[in-house]
Amino acid sequence: SNPRLKESSCVPVVFTTRVSPPAVVCPVPSTDDMTSPPATPRAGSAGSPAAPPPASPSAAAPAPVAPGAWGTGQSRSVVIAGGVALWFVPFLVSCFLILPTGEMVVSEAIFKSIMHVVAGGVASVLFVRVKMTTARAGAIVGGIWAGINVLLDLLVLVPLMATKGGAALTMDGYLAQLPSYFLGVALNYAVGPLTGWLSGASYERGVASCAKKTK
C-alpha cells in the first residue's frame, strides 16, 4: 500500500518499481503568479509625471557669432562691399540734386542735410548687418569704411569738383580742390570709427547682459 502522507499542498508520486519512500513533487508556481516590479510609466502616458517645460528662448544665451574678417560676423569681401555701398548710395542720391552744370537743385544747407541723413541711414544698416562683435572691431571697420570713402572721393568726386563749370581737368586744378575737400567732406568721415566703436561696444554690453541673466 502507498505510504501515508501528511496533508500538504504537494502531490505524492509513488514509484512501484523500487522500494523507496515516495517522492514528493511540489507544484511550481506559474509565471503569472510571480510578482514583478512595476513598470516605469513612459513620459506622457496617463499617470506619469509631466515632462519639464522647455527652456524659454529668452533665457537662453545668445548664439555666438561666427568669427569673420577684422572681428566681425562677415567675410572680408562683405566688409569691403559695405564700404563701397556707403559711398555709392549717397553719391547716387546727389546725382539727382546736382545738375550737369554743377548747380544744385536745392540750397547747399539742404543738400548737406540730405547727404548726412542718407549716409547715416546706410551706415546704420551696414553696422547692424556686418555685426561688430567688439568695440575694437567696430573701430577698425569704421576706419576701413572711412578710408574707402576718401579713396573713392579722390578718384571721382575731386575730379568732378575740379572740372566744375566745364573746366578741363588739370593737375593744378585737382590739387587746388584738395584743401576744400578735406575740410568740407573728408573731415566728416572721422565719425566712422567712432560710430563703429559705439556699435561694437553696444554688442559687447548686450552679450554680457544676456550671459548674466542665464547664470
PDB file of C-alpha atoms in Angstrom:
ATOM      1  CA  SER A   1       0.000   0.000   0.000  1.00  0.00           C
ATOM      2  CA  ASN A   2       1.073   3.620  -0.515  1.00  0.00           C
ATOM      3  CA  PRO A   3       2.703   5.350   2.387  1.00  0.00           C
ATOM      4  CA  ARG A   4       0.524   7.735   4.196  1.00  0.00           C
ATOM      5  CA  LEU A   5       1.489  11.316   3.601  1.00  0.00           C
ATOM      6  CA  LYS A   6       0.604  14.145   5.754  1.00  0.00           C
ATOM      7  CA  GLU A   7      -1.850  16.579   4.307  1.00  0.00           C
ATOM      8  CA  SER A   8       0.054  19.031   2.244  1.00  0.00           C
ATOM      9  CA  SER A   9      -0.276  21.108  -0.844  1.00  0.00           C
ATOM     10  CA  CYS A  10       2.304  18.860  -2.504  1.00  0.00           C
ATOM     11  CA  VAL A  11       1.208  15.985  -4.774  1.00  0.00           C
ATOM     12  CA  PRO A  12       2.559  12.484  -3.828  1.00  0.00           C
ATOM     13  CA  VAL A  13       4.139  10.384  -6.558  1.00  0.00           C
ATOM     14  CA  VAL A  14       4.526   6.609  -5.844  1.00  0.00           C
ATOM     15  CA  PHE A  15       7.149   4.517  -7.627  1.00  0.00           C
ATOM     16  CA  THR A  16       6.184   0.801  -7.689  1.00  0.00           C
ATOM     17  CA  THR A  17       9.344  -0.482  -9.343  1.00  0.00           C
ATOM     18  CA  ARG A  18      11.601   0.297  -6.430  1.00  0.00           C
ATOM     19  CA  VAL A  19      11.095   0.140  -2.757  1.00  0.00           C
ATOM     20  CA  SER A  20      11.769   3.632  -1.645  1.00  0.00           C
ATOM     21  CA  PRO A  21       9.937   6.367   0.087  1.00  0.00           C
ATOM     22  CA  PRO A  22       7.611   8.239  -2.212  1.00  0.00           C
ATOM     23  CA  ALA A  23       8.998  11.318  -3.827  1.00  0.00           C
ATOM     24  CA  VAL A  24       7.110  14.462  -3.295  1.00  0.00           C
ATOM     25  CA  VAL A  25       6.806  16.960  -6.122  1.00  0.00           C
ATOM     26  CA  CYS A  26       5.698  20.425  -5.175  1.00  0.00           C
ATOM     27  CA  PRO A  27       3.763  22.439  -7.699  1.00  0.00           C
ATOM     28  CA  VAL A  28       5.856  25.116  -9.353  1.00  0.00           C
ATOM     29  CA  PRO A  29       4.165  28.471  -9.242  1.00  0.00           C
ATOM     30  CA  SER A  30       3.288  29.804 -12.660  1.00  0.00           C
ATOM     31  CA  THR A  31       4.933  32.884 -14.043  1.00  0.00           C
ATOM     32  CA  ASP A  32       1.638  34.737 -13.796  1.00  0.00           C
ATOM     33  CA  ASP A  33       1.714  34.353 -10.005  1.00  0.00           C
ATOM     34  CA  MET A  34       5.201  35.765  -9.697  1.00  0.00           C
ATOM     35  CA  THR A  35       5.358  39.325  -8.651  1.00  0.00           C
ATOM     36  CA  SER A  36       7.324  41.650 -10.908  1.00  0.00           C
ATOM     37  CA  PRO A  37       8.442  45.196 -10.230  1.00  0.00           C
ATOM     38  CA  PRO A  38       6.015  47.782 -11.504  1.00  0.00           C
ATOM     39  CA  ALA A  39       6.854  49.088 -14.911  1.00  0.00           C
ATOM     40  CA  THR A  40       8.042  52.620 -15.084  1.00  0.00           C
ATOM     41  CA  PRO A  41       5.403  54.699 -16.862  1.00  0.00           C
ATOM     42  CA  ARG A  42       6.514  56.393 -20.014  1.00  0.00           C
ATOM     43  CA  ALA A  43       6.613  60.133 -20.222  1.00  0.00           C
ATOM     44  CA  GLY A  44       3.371  61.487 -21.500  1.00  0.00           C
ATOM     45  CA  SER A  45       1.256  58.430 -20.549  1.00  0.00           C
ATOM     46  CA  ALA A  46      -1.646  58.562 -18.115  1.00  0.00           C
ATOM     47  CA  GLY A  47      -0.492  58.811 -14.525  1.00  0.00           C
ATOM     48  CA  SER A  48       3.084  59.696 -15.441  1.00  0.00           C
ATOM     49  CA  PRO A  49       4.633  62.923 -14.194  1.00  0.00           C
ATOM     50  CA  ALA A  50       4.580  65.763 -16.664  1.00  0.00           C
ATOM     51  CA  ALA A  51       7.822  66.429 -18.529  1.00  0.00           C
ATOM     52  CA  PRO A  52       9.625  69.637 -17.559  1.00  0.00           C
ATOM     53  CA  PRO A  53       8.787  72.529 -19.867  1.00  0.00           C
ATOM     54  CA  PRO A  54      11.455  73.505 -22.400  1.00  0.00           C
ATOM     55  CA  ALA A  55      13.711  76.380 -21.547  1.00  0.00           C
ATOM     56  CA  SER A  56      12.462  79.745 -22.618  1.00  0.00           C
ATOM     57  CA  PRO A  57      14.265  81.139 -25.687  1.00  0.00           C
ATOM     58  CA  SER A  58      14.668  84.462 -23.934  1.00  0.00           C
ATOM     59  CA  ALA A  59      16.594  82.807 -21.113  1.00  0.00           C
ATOM     60  CA  ALA A  60      18.998  81.050 -23.463  1.00  0.00           C
ATOM     61  CA  ALA A  61      22.408  82.532 -24.025  1.00  0.00           C
ATOM     62  CA  PRO A  62      22.788  84.363 -27.357  1.00  0.00           C
ATOM     63  CA  ALA A  63      24.249  82.295 -30.143  1.00  0.00           C
ATOM     64  CA  PRO A  64      27.886  83.218 -30.725  1.00  0.00           C
ATOM     65  CA  VAL A  65      28.645  84.977 -33.964  1.00  0.00           C
ATOM     66  CA  ALA A  66      31.000  83.082 -36.235  1.00  0.00           C
ATOM     67  CA  PRO A  67      34.338  84.913 -36.411  1.00  0.00           C
ATOM     68  CA  GLY A  68      34.816  86.851 -39.627  1.00  0.00           C
ATOM     69  CA  ALA A  69      37.145  89.475 -41.004  1.00  0.00           C
ATOM     70  CA  TRP A  70      38.543  92.020 -38.542  1.00  0.00           C
ATOM     71  CA  GLY A  71      36.476  90.574 -35.677  1.00  0.00           C
ATOM     72  CA  THR A  72      33.107  90.948 -37.418  1.00  0.00           C
ATOM     73  CA  GLY A  73      30.457  88.398 -38.332  1.00  0.00           C
ATOM     74  CA  GLN A  74      31.078  88.738 -42.093  1.00  0.00           C
ATOM     75  CA  SER A  75      33.787  87.940 -44.596  1.00  0.00           C
ATOM     76  CA  ARG A  76      36.372  90.452 -45.790  1.00  0.00           C
ATOM     77  CA  SER A  77      34.673  90.887 -49.165  1.00  0.00           C
ATOM     78  CA  VAL A  78      31.350  91.723 -47.489  1.00  0.00           C
ATOM     79  CA  VAL A  79      33.012  94.312 -45.261  1.00  0.00           C
ATOM     80  CA  ILE A  80      34.717  95.972 -48.234  1.00  0.00           C
ATOM     81  CA  ALA A  81      31.492  95.876 -50.252  1.00  0.00           C
ATOM     82  CA  GLY A  82      29.783  97.627 -47.350  1.00  0.00           C
ATOM     83  CA  GLY A  83      32.302 100.460 -47.536  1.00  0.00           C
ATOM     84  CA  VAL A  84      31.692 100.818 -51.281  1.00  0.00           C
ATOM     85  CA  ALA A  85      27.915 100.859 -50.725  1.00  0.00           C
ATOM     86  CA  LEU A  86      28.332 103.509 -48.042  1.00  0.00           C
ATOM     87  CA  TRP A  87      29.960 105.751 -50.648  1.00  0.00           C
ATOM     88  CA  PHE A  88      27.868 104.841 -53.700  1.00  0.00           C
ATOM     89  CA  VAL A  89      24.351 105.325 -52.270  1.00  0.00           C
ATOM     90  CA  PRO A  90      24.863 108.975 -51.160  1.00  0.00           C
ATOM     91  CA  PHE A  91      26.716 109.691 -54.405  1.00  0.00           C
ATOM     92  CA  LEU A  92      23.793 108.294 -56.410  1.00  0.00           C
ATOM     93  CA  VAL A  93      21.345 110.456 -54.470  1.00  0.00           C
ATOM     94  CA  SER A  94      23.499 113.538 -55.036  1.00  0.00           C
ATOM     95  CA  CYS A  95      23.308 112.988 -58.795  1.00  0.00           C
ATOM     96  CA  PHE A  96      19.593 113.844 -58.614  1.00  0.00           C
ATOM     97  CA  LEU A  97      20.289 117.020 -56.642  1.00  0.00           C
ATOM     98  CA  ILE A  98      23.091 118.480 -58.772  1.00  0.00           C
ATOM     99  CA  LEU A  99      22.637 119.493 -62.399  1.00  0.00           C
ATOM    100  CA  PRO A 100      25.251 118.648 -65.062  1.00  0.00           C
ATOM    101  CA  THR A 101      26.313 122.284 -64.974  1.00  0.00           C
ATOM    102  CA  GLY A 102      27.232 121.924 -61.304  1.00  0.00           C
ATOM    103  CA  GLU A 103      24.309 123.911 -59.942  1.00  0.00           C
ATOM    104  CA  MET A 104      22.325 122.429 -57.027  1.00  0.00           C
ATOM    105  CA  VAL A 105      18.584 121.873 -57.274  1.00  0.00           C
ATOM    106  CA  VAL A 106      18.279 122.755 -53.575  1.00  0.00           C
ATOM    107  CA  SER A 107      20.217 125.044 -51.319  1.00  0.00           C
ATOM    108  CA  GLU A 108      23.618 123.992 -50.047  1.00  0.00           C
ATOM    109  CA  ALA A 109      22.347 123.629 -46.479  1.00  0.00           C
ATOM    110  CA  ILE A 110      19.515 121.322 -47.537  1.00  0.00           C
ATOM    111  CA  PHE A 111      21.880 119.373 -49.769  1.00  0.00           C
ATOM    112  CA  LYS A 112      24.270 118.726 -46.900  1.00  0.00           C
ATOM    113  CA  SER A 113      21.402 117.714 -44.604  1.00  0.00           C
ATOM    114  CA  ILE A 114      20.109 115.220 -47.155  1.00  0.00           C
ATOM    115  CA  MET A 115      23.566 113.750 -47.601  1.00  0.00           C
ATOM    116  CA  HIS A 116      24.044 113.366 -43.849  1.00  0.00           C
ATOM    117  CA  VAL A 117      20.673 111.642 -43.445  1.00  0.00           C
ATOM    118  CA  VAL A 118      21.273 109.259 -46.353  1.00  0.00           C
ATOM    119  CA  ALA A 119      24.823 108.415 -45.302  1.00  0.00           C
ATOM    120  CA  GLY A 120      23.772 107.952 -41.683  1.00  0.00           C
ATOM    121  CA  GLY A 121      20.914 105.640 -42.647  1.00  0.00           C
ATOM    122  CA  VAL A 122      23.113 103.481 -44.877  1.00  0.00           C
ATOM    123  CA  ALA A 123      25.816 103.321 -42.207  1.00  0.00           C
ATOM    124  CA  SER A 124      23.283 102.252 -39.559  1.00  0.00           C
ATOM    125  CA  VAL A 125      22.030  99.379 -41.713  1.00  0.00           C
ATOM    126  CA  LEU A 126      25.570  98.269 -42.536  1.00  0.00           C
ATOM    127  CA  PHE A 127      26.721  98.330 -38.923  1.00  0.00           C
ATOM    128  CA  VAL A 128      23.821  96.063 -37.981  1.00  0.00           C
ATOM    129  CA  ARG A 129      24.302  93.682 -40.906  1.00  0.00           C
ATOM    130  CA  VAL A 130      28.060  93.336 -40.514  1.00  0.00           C
ATOM    131  CA  LYS A 131      27.728  92.721 -36.725  1.00  0.00           C
ATOM    132  CA  MET A 132      30.570  94.410 -34.929  1.00  0.00           C
ATOM    133  CA  THR A 133      31.286  91.878 -32.185  1.00  0.00           C
ATOM    134  CA  THR A 134      33.691  94.076 -30.225  1.00  0.00           C
ATOM    135  CA  ALA A 135      34.373  97.768 -29.822  1.00  0.00           C
ATOM    136  CA  ARG A 136      37.808  97.280 -31.373  1.00  0.00           C
ATOM    137  CA  ALA A 137      36.330  95.525 -34.418  1.00  0.00           C
ATOM    138  CA  GLY A 138      33.808  98.335 -34.857  1.00  0.00           C
ATOM    139  CA  ALA A 139      36.516 100.987 -34.761  1.00  0.00           C
ATOM    140  CA  ILE A 140      38.635  99.069 -37.287  1.00  0.00           C
ATOM    141  CA  VAL A 141      35.778  98.545 -39.741  1.00  0.00           C
ATOM    142  CA  GLY A 142      34.618 102.138 -39.326  1.00  0.00           C
ATOM    143  CA  GLY A 143      38.132 103.307 -40.156  1.00  0.00           C
ATOM    144  CA  ILE A 144      38.283 100.997 -43.199  1.00  0.00           C
ATOM    145  CA  TRP A 145      34.991 102.339 -44.480  1.00  0.00           C
ATOM    146  CA  ALA A 146      36.157 105.908 -43.969  1.00  0.00           C
ATOM    147  CA  GLY A 147      39.328 105.130 -45.928  1.00  0.00           C
ATOM    148  CA  ILE A 148      37.328 103.577 -48.780  1.00  0.00           C
ATOM    149  CA  ASN A 149      35.111 106.659 -48.959  1.00  0.00           C
ATOM    150  CA  VAL A 150      38.104 109.015 -49.064  1.00  0.00           C
ATOM    151  CA  LEU A 151      39.789 106.931 -51.772  1.00  0.00           C
ATOM    152  CA  LEU A 152      36.681 106.891 -53.963  1.00  0.00           C
ATOM    153  CA  ASP A 153      36.209 110.626 -53.421  1.00  0.00           C
ATOM    154  CA  LEU A 154      39.759 111.275 -54.587  1.00  0.00           C
ATOM    155  CA  LEU A 155      39.116 109.200 -57.699  1.00  0.00           C
ATOM    156  CA  VAL A 156      35.640 110.518 -58.574  1.00  0.00           C
ATOM    157  CA  LEU A 157      34.435 113.463 -56.510  1.00  0.00           C
ATOM    158  CA  VAL A 158      37.545 115.642 -56.517  1.00  0.00           C
ATOM    159  CA  PRO A 159      37.948 115.445 -60.327  1.00  0.00           C
ATOM    160  CA  LEU A 160      34.290 116.487 -60.635  1.00  0.00           C
ATOM    161  CA  MET A 161      34.951 119.409 -58.331  1.00  0.00           C
ATOM    162  CA  ALA A 162      37.999 120.372 -60.393  1.00  0.00           C
ATOM    163  CA  THR A 163      36.022 120.314 -63.664  1.00  0.00           C
ATOM    164  CA  LYS A 164      33.055 122.250 -62.295  1.00  0.00           C
ATOM    165  CA  GLY A 165      31.761 124.758 -64.816  1.00  0.00           C
ATOM    166  CA  GLY A 166      33.217 122.868 -67.795  1.00  0.00           C
ATOM    167  CA  ALA A 167      36.872 123.446 -66.917  1.00  0.00           C
ATOM    168  CA  ALA A 168      39.447 120.959 -68.119  1.00  0.00           C
ATOM    169  CA  LEU A 169      40.929 118.578 -65.572  1.00  0.00           C
ATOM    170  CA  THR A 170      44.497 119.534 -64.782  1.00  0.00           C
ATOM    171  CA  MET A 171      46.865 118.581 -62.002  1.00  0.00           C
ATOM    172  CA  ASP A 172      46.899 122.149 -60.692  1.00  0.00           C
ATOM    173  CA  GLY A 173      43.103 122.275 -60.634  1.00  0.00           C
ATOM    174  CA  TYR A 174      42.952 118.876 -58.926  1.00  0.00           C
ATOM    175  CA  LEU A 175      45.417 119.872 -56.216  1.00  0.00           C
ATOM    176  CA  ALA A 176      43.634 123.177 -55.712  1.00  0.00           C
ATOM    177  CA  GLN A 177      40.469 121.313 -54.698  1.00  0.00           C
ATOM    178  CA  LEU A 178      42.138 119.122 -52.078  1.00  0.00           C
ATOM    179  CA  PRO A 179      42.116 121.618 -49.156  1.00  0.00           C
ATOM    180  CA  SER A 180      38.420 122.387 -49.546  1.00  0.00           C
ATOM    181  CA  TYR A 181      37.646 118.696 -49.983  1.00  0.00           C
ATOM    182  CA  PHE A 182      39.449 117.544 -46.827  1.00  0.00           C
ATOM    183  CA  LEU A 183      37.982 120.356 -44.716  1.00  0.00           C
ATOM    184  CA  GLY A 184      34.458 120.189 -46.109  1.00  0.00           C
ATOM    185  CA  VAL A 185      33.941 116.488 -46.912  1.00  0.00           C
ATOM    186  CA  ALA A 186      36.666 114.140 -45.702  1.00  0.00           C
ATOM    187  CA  LEU A 187      36.557 115.518 -42.180  1.00  0.00           C
ATOM    188  CA  ASN A 188      33.001 114.184 -41.851  1.00  0.00           C
ATOM    189  CA  TYR A 189      34.266 110.631 -42.316  1.00  0.00           C
ATOM    190  CA  ALA A 190      36.032 110.844 -38.957  1.00  0.00           C
ATOM    191  CA  VAL A 191      32.703 109.868 -37.392  1.00  0.00           C
ATOM    192  CA  GLY A 192      33.034 106.406 -38.979  1.00  0.00           C
ATOM    193  CA  PRO A 193      35.472 104.869 -36.473  1.00  0.00           C
ATOM    194  CA  LEU A 194      33.557 106.461 -33.586  1.00  0.00           C
ATOM    195  CA  THR A 195      30.231 105.047 -34.788  1.00  0.00           C
ATOM    196  CA  GLY A 196      31.812 101.626 -35.299  1.00  0.00           C
ATOM    197  CA  TRP A 197      33.299 101.687 -31.809  1.00  0.00           C
ATOM    198  CA  LEU A 198      29.915 102.523 -30.289  1.00  0.00           C
ATOM    199  CA  SER A 199      28.242  99.737 -32.301  1.00  0.00           C
ATOM    200  CA  GLY A 200      30.761  97.146 -31.138  1.00  0.00           C
ATOM    201  CA  ALA A 201      30.626  98.328 -27.537  1.00  0.00           C
ATOM    202  CA  SER A 202      26.827  98.046 -27.555  1.00  0.00           C
ATOM    203  CA  TYR A 203      27.049  94.485 -28.868  1.00  0.00           C
ATOM    204  CA  GLU A 204      29.558  93.530 -26.173  1.00  0.00           C
ATOM    205  CA  ARG A 205      27.379  95.001 -23.439  1.00  0.00           C
ATOM    206  CA  GLY A 206      24.309  93.172 -24.753  1.00  0.00           C
ATOM    207  CA  VAL A 207      26.106  89.800 -24.791  1.00  0.00           C
ATOM    208  CA  ALA A 208      27.441  90.352 -21.265  1.00  0.00           C
ATOM    209  CA  SER A 209      23.960  91.274 -20.010  1.00  0.00           C
ATOM    210  CA  CYS A 210      22.407  88.118 -21.510  1.00  0.00           C
ATOM    211  CA  ALA A 211      25.175  85.970 -20.037  1.00  0.00           C
ATOM    212  CA  LYS A 212      24.464  87.336 -16.534  1.00  0.00           C
ATOM    213  CA  LYS A 213      20.735  86.576 -16.868  1.00  0.00           C
ATOM    214  CA  THR A 214      21.384  82.954 -17.840  1.00  0.00           C
ATOM    215  CA  LYS A 215      23.566  82.272 -14.770  1.00  0.00           C
TER     216      LYS A 215
END
